Coordinates of C-alpha atoms and ligand atoms in Angstrom, one line a residue:
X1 CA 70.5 -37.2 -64.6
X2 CA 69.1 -39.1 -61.6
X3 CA 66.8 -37.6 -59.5
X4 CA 67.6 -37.1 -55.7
X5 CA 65.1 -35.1 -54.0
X6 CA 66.8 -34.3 -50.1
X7 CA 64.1 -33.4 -48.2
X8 CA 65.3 -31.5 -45.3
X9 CA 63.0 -32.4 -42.2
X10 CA 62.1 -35.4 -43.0
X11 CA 61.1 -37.0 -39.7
X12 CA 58.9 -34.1 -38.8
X13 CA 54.9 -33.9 -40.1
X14 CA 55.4 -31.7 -43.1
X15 CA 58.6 -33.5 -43.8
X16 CA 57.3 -36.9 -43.7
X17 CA 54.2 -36.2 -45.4
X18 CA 56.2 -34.8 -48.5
X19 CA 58.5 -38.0 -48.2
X20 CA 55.4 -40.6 -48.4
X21 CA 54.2 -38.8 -51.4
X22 CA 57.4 -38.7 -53.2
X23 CA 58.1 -42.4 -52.8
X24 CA 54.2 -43.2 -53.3
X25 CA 55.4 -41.7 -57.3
X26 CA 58.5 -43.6 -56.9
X27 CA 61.1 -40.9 -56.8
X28 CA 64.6 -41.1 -55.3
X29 CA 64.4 -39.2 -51.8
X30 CA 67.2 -38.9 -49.8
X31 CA 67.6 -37.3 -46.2
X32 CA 69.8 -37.2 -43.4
X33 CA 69.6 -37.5 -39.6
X34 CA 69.4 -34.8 -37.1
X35 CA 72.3 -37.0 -35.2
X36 CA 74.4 -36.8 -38.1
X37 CA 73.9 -33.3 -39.6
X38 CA 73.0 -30.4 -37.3
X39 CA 71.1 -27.8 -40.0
X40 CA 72.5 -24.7 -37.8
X41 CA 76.1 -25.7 -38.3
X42 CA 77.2 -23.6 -41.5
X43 CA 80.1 -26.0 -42.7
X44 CA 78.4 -29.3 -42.0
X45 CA 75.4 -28.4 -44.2
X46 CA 77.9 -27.6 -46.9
X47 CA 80.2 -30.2 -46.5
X48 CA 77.3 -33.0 -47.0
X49 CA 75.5 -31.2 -49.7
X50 CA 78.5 -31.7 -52.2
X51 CA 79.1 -35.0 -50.6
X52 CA 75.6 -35.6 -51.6
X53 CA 74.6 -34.2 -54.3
X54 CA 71.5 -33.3 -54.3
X55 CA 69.0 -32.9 -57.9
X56 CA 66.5 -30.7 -55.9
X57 CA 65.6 -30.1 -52.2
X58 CA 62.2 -30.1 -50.4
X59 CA 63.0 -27.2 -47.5
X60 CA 60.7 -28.7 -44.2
X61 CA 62.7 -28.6 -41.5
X62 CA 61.6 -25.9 -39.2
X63 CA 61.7 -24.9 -35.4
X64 CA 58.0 -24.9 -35.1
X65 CA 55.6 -25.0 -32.6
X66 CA 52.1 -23.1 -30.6
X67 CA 51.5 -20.1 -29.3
X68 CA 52.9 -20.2 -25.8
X69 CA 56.0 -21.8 -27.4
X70 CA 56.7 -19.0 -29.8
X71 CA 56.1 -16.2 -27.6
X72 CA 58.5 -18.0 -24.5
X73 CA 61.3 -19.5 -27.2
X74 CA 61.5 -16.4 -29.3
X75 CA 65.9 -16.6 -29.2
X76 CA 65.6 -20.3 -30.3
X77 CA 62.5 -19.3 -32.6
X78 CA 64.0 -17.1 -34.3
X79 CA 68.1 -18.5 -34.0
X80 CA 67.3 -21.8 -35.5
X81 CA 65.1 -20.7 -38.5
X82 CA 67.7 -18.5 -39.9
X83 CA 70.3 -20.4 -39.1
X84 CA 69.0 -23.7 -40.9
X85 CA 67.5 -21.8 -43.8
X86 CA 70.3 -19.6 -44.6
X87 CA 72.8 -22.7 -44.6
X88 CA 70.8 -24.8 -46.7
X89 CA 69.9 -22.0 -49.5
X90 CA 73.1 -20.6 -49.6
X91 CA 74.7 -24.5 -49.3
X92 CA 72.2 -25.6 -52.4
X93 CA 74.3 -22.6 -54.1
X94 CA 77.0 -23.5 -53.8
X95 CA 76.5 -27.2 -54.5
X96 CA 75.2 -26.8 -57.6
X97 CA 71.5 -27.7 -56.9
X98 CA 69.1 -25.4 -59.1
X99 CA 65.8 -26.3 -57.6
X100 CA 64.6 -26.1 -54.1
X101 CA 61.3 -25.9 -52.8
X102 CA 61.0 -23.7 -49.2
X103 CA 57.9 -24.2 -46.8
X104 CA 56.7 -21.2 -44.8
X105 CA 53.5 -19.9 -42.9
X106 CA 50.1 -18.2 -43.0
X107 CA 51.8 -16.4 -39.7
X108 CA 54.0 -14.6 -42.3
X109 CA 51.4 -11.8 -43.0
X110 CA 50.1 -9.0 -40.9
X111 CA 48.0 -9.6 -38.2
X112 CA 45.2 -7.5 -39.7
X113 CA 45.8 -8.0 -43.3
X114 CA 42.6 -8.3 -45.5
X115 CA 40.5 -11.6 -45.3
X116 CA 40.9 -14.1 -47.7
X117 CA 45.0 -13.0 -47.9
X118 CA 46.9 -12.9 -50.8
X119 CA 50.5 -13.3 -51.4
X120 CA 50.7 -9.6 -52.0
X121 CA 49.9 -8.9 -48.4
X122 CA 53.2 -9.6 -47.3
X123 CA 55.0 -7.0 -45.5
X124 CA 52.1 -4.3 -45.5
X125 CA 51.5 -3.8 -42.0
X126 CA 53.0 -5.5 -38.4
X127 CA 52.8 -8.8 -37.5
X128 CA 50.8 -10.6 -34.6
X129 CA 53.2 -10.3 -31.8
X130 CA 53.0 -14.2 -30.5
X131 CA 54.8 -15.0 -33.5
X132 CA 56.5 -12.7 -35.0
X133 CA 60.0 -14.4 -34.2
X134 CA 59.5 -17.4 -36.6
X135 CA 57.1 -15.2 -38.9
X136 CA 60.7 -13.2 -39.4
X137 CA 62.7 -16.1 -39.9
X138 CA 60.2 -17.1 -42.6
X139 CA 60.0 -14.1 -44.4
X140 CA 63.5 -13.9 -44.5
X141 CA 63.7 -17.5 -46.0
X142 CA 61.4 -16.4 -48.9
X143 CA 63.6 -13.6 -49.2
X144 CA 66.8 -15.3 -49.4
X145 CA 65.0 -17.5 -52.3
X146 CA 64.1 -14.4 -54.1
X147 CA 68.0 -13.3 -53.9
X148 CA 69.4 -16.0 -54.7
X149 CA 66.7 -16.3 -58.1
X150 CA 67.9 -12.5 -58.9
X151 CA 71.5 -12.5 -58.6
X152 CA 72.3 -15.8 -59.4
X153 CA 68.9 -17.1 -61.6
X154 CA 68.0 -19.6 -59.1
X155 CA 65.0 -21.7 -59.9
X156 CA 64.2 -21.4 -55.6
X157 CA 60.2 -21.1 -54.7
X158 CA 58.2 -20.6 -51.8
X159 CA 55.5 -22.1 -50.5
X160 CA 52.9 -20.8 -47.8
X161 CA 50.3 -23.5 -46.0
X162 CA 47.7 -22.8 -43.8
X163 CA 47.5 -24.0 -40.1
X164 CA 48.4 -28.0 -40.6
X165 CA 47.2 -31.5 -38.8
X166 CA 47.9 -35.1 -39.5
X167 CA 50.0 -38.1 -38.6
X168 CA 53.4 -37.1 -37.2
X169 CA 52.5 -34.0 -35.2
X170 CA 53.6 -32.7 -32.0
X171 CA 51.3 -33.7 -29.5
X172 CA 53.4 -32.5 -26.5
X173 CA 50.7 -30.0 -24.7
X174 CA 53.2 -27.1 -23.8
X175 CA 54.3 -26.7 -27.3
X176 CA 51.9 -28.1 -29.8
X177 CA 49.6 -26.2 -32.0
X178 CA 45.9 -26.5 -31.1
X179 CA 44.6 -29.2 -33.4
X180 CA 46.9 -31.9 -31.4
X181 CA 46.8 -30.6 -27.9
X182 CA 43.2 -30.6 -28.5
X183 CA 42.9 -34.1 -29.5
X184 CA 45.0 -35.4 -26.4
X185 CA 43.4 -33.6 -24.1
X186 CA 39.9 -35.0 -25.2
X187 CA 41.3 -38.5 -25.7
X188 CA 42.9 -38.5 -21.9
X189 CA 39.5 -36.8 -20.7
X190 CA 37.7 -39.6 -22.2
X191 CA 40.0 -42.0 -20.9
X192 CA 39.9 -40.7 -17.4
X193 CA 36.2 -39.7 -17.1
X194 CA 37.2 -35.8 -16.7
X195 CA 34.0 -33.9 -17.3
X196 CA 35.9 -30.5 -18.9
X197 CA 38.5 -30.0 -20.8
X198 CA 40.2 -26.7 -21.2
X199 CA 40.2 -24.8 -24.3
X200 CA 42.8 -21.5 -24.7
X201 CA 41.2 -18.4 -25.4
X202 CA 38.1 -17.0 -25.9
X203 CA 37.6 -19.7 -28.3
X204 CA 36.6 -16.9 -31.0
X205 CA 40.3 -17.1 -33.4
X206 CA 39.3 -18.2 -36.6
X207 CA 41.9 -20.7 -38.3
X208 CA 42.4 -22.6 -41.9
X209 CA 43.2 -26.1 -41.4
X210 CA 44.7 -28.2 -44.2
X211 CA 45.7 -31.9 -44.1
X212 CA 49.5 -32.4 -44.7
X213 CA 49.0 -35.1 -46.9
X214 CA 47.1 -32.5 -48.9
X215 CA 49.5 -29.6 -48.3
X216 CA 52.5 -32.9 -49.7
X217 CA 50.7 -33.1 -52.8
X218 CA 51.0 -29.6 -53.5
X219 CA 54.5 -29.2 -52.4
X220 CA 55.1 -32.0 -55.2
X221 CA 53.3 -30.0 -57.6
X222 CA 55.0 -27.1 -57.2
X223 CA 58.8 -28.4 -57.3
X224 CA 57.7 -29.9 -61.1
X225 CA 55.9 -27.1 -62.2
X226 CA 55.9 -23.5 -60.2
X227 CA 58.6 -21.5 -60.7
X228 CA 58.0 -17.7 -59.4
X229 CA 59.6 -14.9 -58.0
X230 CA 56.6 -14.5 -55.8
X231 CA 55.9 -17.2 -52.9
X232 CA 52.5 -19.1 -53.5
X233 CA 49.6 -20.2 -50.6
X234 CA 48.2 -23.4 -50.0
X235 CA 45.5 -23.1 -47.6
X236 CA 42.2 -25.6 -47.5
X237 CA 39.5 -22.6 -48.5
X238 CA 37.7 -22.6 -45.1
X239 CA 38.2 -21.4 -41.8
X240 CA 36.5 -22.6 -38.6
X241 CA 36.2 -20.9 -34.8
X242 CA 38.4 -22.8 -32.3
X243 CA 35.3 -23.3 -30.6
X244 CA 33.7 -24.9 -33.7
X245 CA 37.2 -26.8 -34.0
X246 CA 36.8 -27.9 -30.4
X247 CA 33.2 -29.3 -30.8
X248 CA 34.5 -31.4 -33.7
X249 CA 37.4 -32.9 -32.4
X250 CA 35.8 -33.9 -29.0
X251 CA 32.7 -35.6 -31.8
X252 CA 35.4 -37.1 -33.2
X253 CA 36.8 -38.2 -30.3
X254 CA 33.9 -39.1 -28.3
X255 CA 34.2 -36.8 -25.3
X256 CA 31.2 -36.0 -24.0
X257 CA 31.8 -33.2 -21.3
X258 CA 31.9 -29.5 -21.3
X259 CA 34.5 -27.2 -22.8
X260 CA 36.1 -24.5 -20.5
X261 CA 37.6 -21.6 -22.1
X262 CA 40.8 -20.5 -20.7
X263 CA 40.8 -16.9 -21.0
X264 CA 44.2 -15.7 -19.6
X265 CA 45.9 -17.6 -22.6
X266 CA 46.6 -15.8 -25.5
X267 CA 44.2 -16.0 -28.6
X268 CA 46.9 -14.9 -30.9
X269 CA 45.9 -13.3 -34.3
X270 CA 41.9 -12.8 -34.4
X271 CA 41.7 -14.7 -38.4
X272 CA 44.4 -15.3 -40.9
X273 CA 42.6 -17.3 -44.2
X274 CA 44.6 -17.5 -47.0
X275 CA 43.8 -17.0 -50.6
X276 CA 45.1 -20.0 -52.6
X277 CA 43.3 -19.1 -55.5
X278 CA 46.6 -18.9 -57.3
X279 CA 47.3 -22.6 -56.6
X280 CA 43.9 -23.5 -57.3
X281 CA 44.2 -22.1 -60.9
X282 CA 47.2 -24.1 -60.7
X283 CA 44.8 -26.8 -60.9
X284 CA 45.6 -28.0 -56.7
X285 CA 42.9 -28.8 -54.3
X286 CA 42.4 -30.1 -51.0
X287 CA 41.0 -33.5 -51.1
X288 CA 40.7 -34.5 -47.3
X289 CA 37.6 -33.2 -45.8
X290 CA 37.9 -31.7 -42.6
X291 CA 36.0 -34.3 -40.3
X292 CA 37.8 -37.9 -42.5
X293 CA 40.9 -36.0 -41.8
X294 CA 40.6 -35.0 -38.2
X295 CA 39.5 -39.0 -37.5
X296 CA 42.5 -40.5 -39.6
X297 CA 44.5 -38.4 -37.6
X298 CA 43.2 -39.8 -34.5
X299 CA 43.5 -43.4 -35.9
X300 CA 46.6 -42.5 -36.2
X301 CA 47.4 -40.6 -32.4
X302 CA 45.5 -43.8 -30.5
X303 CA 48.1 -46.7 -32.9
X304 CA 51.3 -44.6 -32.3
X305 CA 51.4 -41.8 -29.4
X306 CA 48.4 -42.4 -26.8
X307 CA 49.9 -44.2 -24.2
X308 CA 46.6 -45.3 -22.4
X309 CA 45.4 -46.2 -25.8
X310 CA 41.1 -47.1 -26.0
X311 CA 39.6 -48.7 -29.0
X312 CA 37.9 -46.0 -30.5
Ligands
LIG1 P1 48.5 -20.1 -34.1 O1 47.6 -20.5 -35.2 O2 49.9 -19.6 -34.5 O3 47.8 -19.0 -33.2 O4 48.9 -21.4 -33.2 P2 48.1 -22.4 -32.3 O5 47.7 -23.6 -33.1 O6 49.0 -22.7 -31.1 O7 46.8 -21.7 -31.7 C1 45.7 -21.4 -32.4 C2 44.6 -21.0 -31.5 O8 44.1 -22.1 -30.7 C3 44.9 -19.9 -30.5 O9 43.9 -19.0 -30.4 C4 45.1 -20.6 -29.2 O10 44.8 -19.8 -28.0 C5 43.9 -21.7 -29.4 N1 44.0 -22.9 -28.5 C6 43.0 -23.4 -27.8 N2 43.4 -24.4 -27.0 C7 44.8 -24.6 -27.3 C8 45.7 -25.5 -26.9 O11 45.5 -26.4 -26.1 N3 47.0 -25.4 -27.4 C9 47.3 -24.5 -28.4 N4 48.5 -24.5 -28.9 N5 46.4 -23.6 -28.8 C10 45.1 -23.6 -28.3

C-alpha cells in the first residue's frame, strides 16, 4: 500500500521539523491547514480522516507555549490539547489507520521526580503547578494511546522530548519558551545598544535542550520501529542553568551587556532531565551540539523573523 504519513501540526516547529525529515527520505506526507480543519471540532477531524486516508500519523500539533502562558491560559491549555488529541486518536480509529506516533513533554512528570527521569516516573508524585494544565492534557494523550493499543490492538506510541529550539519557533516574548525570547531579546538589545537584558527567575532552573531537527530524526525512528505500551524519552543527555543558557545565547549573539535576573517571574520546576537511555539503546542520538545549534537557529531568526535584521 502507499505510504501517507499526515502529520498533524505541520506548520508549527516540531511539526515542520518532522515534515523536512520525512520528505529529506522521500516519503509521502500529507497535512492539512488550520483554515481548513479546526483539530478541536470532533466531526471535521473524522470527516477528513476517511476522506483522506491516512497510512500513519505523526501527532505534533499542540497548544504550546512558556511559563507565563501556561499558568494565565490554563482553560485554553488544557481545552485544546484534549480536544485535538482525543479527536485525532479516536478519528485514526475509526479510519482504519493502525499507526500513529503522539509527541508529549518532559513537563509530564512530577516536579520532584528523580534526576535523570525515566519513563516510569510518570504519575508518582504532583506536578509543577505552572504547567500542570498541558502536563494533564499530555498524559492523557499517552493514555488514550495506551487504550486504544489494549482494547482495540492499536499499534499507537508515545513520544516524550526534552525542552526544544530551532527554526520555526515562537519568538513572541509573552508566550514563548525561554530559548527564543532569549534570543530576541539579545538580538534587539544588540540592535539597540541596551546595556541589560532581562532574564526570568533566579536564573538557577536547570533544563535539557534538544534540537528539533534531532528530536525529527527520532520521531522517524520510532514510527518504523518502536512499538510499546510504555511512552519513550528523547532528551539531548545534558542539562544547563538558565543562567549558563543565557551566557551562551548572548556569545552567540553577540550581546555584550549585563544580564538582569527578574526575580518576581516564576522559575517553574527547579530541574527535569530525562533519561533517554531507552532510545539510546535504540541506537538514537543527538547529533547537533548545543552551541552549532543555538547559532543555526539564530541564522535562521535574523533571515526569517528579526524585523530590524543585522548581519551577524
Ligand atoms: P518550562 O521549561 O516549562 O519552565 O518553560 P520556559 O521555557 O518558558 O521556561 C524555562 C525557564 O526559563 C523558567 O525558569 C523561566 O523562568 C526561565 N526564563 C528566563 N527568561 C525567560 C523568558 O524570557 N521567557 C521564558 N519563557 N522563560 C524564561
Amino acid at each position: 500500500m502507499d505510504e501517507r504519513i499526515w502529520v498533524a501540526g505541520h506548520r508549527g516547529m516540531v511539526g515542520s521539523a518532522i515534515t523536512r525529515r520525512l520528505q529529506s527520505e522521500g516519503r509521502n506526507v500529507i497535512s492539512v491547514d488550520r483554515s481548513v480543519l479546526d483539530l478541536r471540532q470532533q466531526d471535521e477531524v473524522e470527516f477528513w480522516l476517511r476522506a483522506n486516508q491516512p497510512t500513519a500519523i505523526i501527532f505534533a500539533a499542540a497548544k504550546v507555549g512558556g511559563i507565563i502562558a501556561n499558568s494565565n491560559y490554563p482553560a485554553d491549555f488544557i481545552y485544546d490539547n484534549l480536544a485535538i488529541q482525543t479527536n485525532v486518536i479516536h478519528g485514526a480509529h475509526k479510519a482504519g489507520v493502525d499507526r500513529l506516533v503522539f509527541l508529549g513533554s518532559s513537563c509530564i512528570y512530577p516536579k520532584f521526580a528523580e534526576q535523570p527521569i525515566k519513563e516510569s516516573a510518570l504519575l508518582t508524585g504532583p506536578l509543577e503547578p505552572t504547567n500542570e494544565w498541558y502536563a494533564i492534557a499530555k498524559i492523557s494523550g499517552i493514555m488514550t494511546c495506551q487504550a486504544y493499543r489494549k482494547q482495540h490492538g492499536r499499534n499507537y506510541v508515545s513520544v516524550m522530548p526534552c525542552n526544544l529550539y530551532g527554526p520555526n519557533d515562537n519568538f513572541n516574548l509573552e508566550t514563548s519558551h525561554v530559548m527564543p525570547a532569549l534570543m530576541r531579546k539579545f538580538h534587539e538589545a544588540k540592535v539597540s545598544g541596551a546595556k541589560e537584558v532581562m532574564v526570568w527567575g533566579t536564573g538557577t532552573p536547570l533544563r535539557e535542550f534538544l534540537h528539533v531537527d534531532d528530536l525529527a530524526k527520532g520521531v522517524v525512528w520510532c514510527l518504523d520501529h518502536y512499538n510499546d505500551y510504555e511512552h519513550i524519552n528523547c532528551g539531548a543527555g545534558f542539562d544547563v542553568t538558565i543562567r549558563e543558557l543565557a551566557e551562551t545565547v548572548g556569545r552567540v549573539v553577540g550581546f555584550t551587556g549585563d544580564l538582569v535576573f527578574d526575580t518576581s517571574k516564576p522559575d517553574g520546576t527547579p530541574r527535569k532531565i530525562m533519561d533517554s537511555s531507552r532510545m539510546r539503546a535504540l541506537g538514537w542520538k543527538p547529533e547537533i551540539s548545543f552551541e552549532e545549534g543555538i547559532a543555526s537557529t539564530y541564522r535562521w531568526y535574523l533571515e526569517n523573523v528579526a524585523p530590524t535584521a543585522v548581519a551577524a
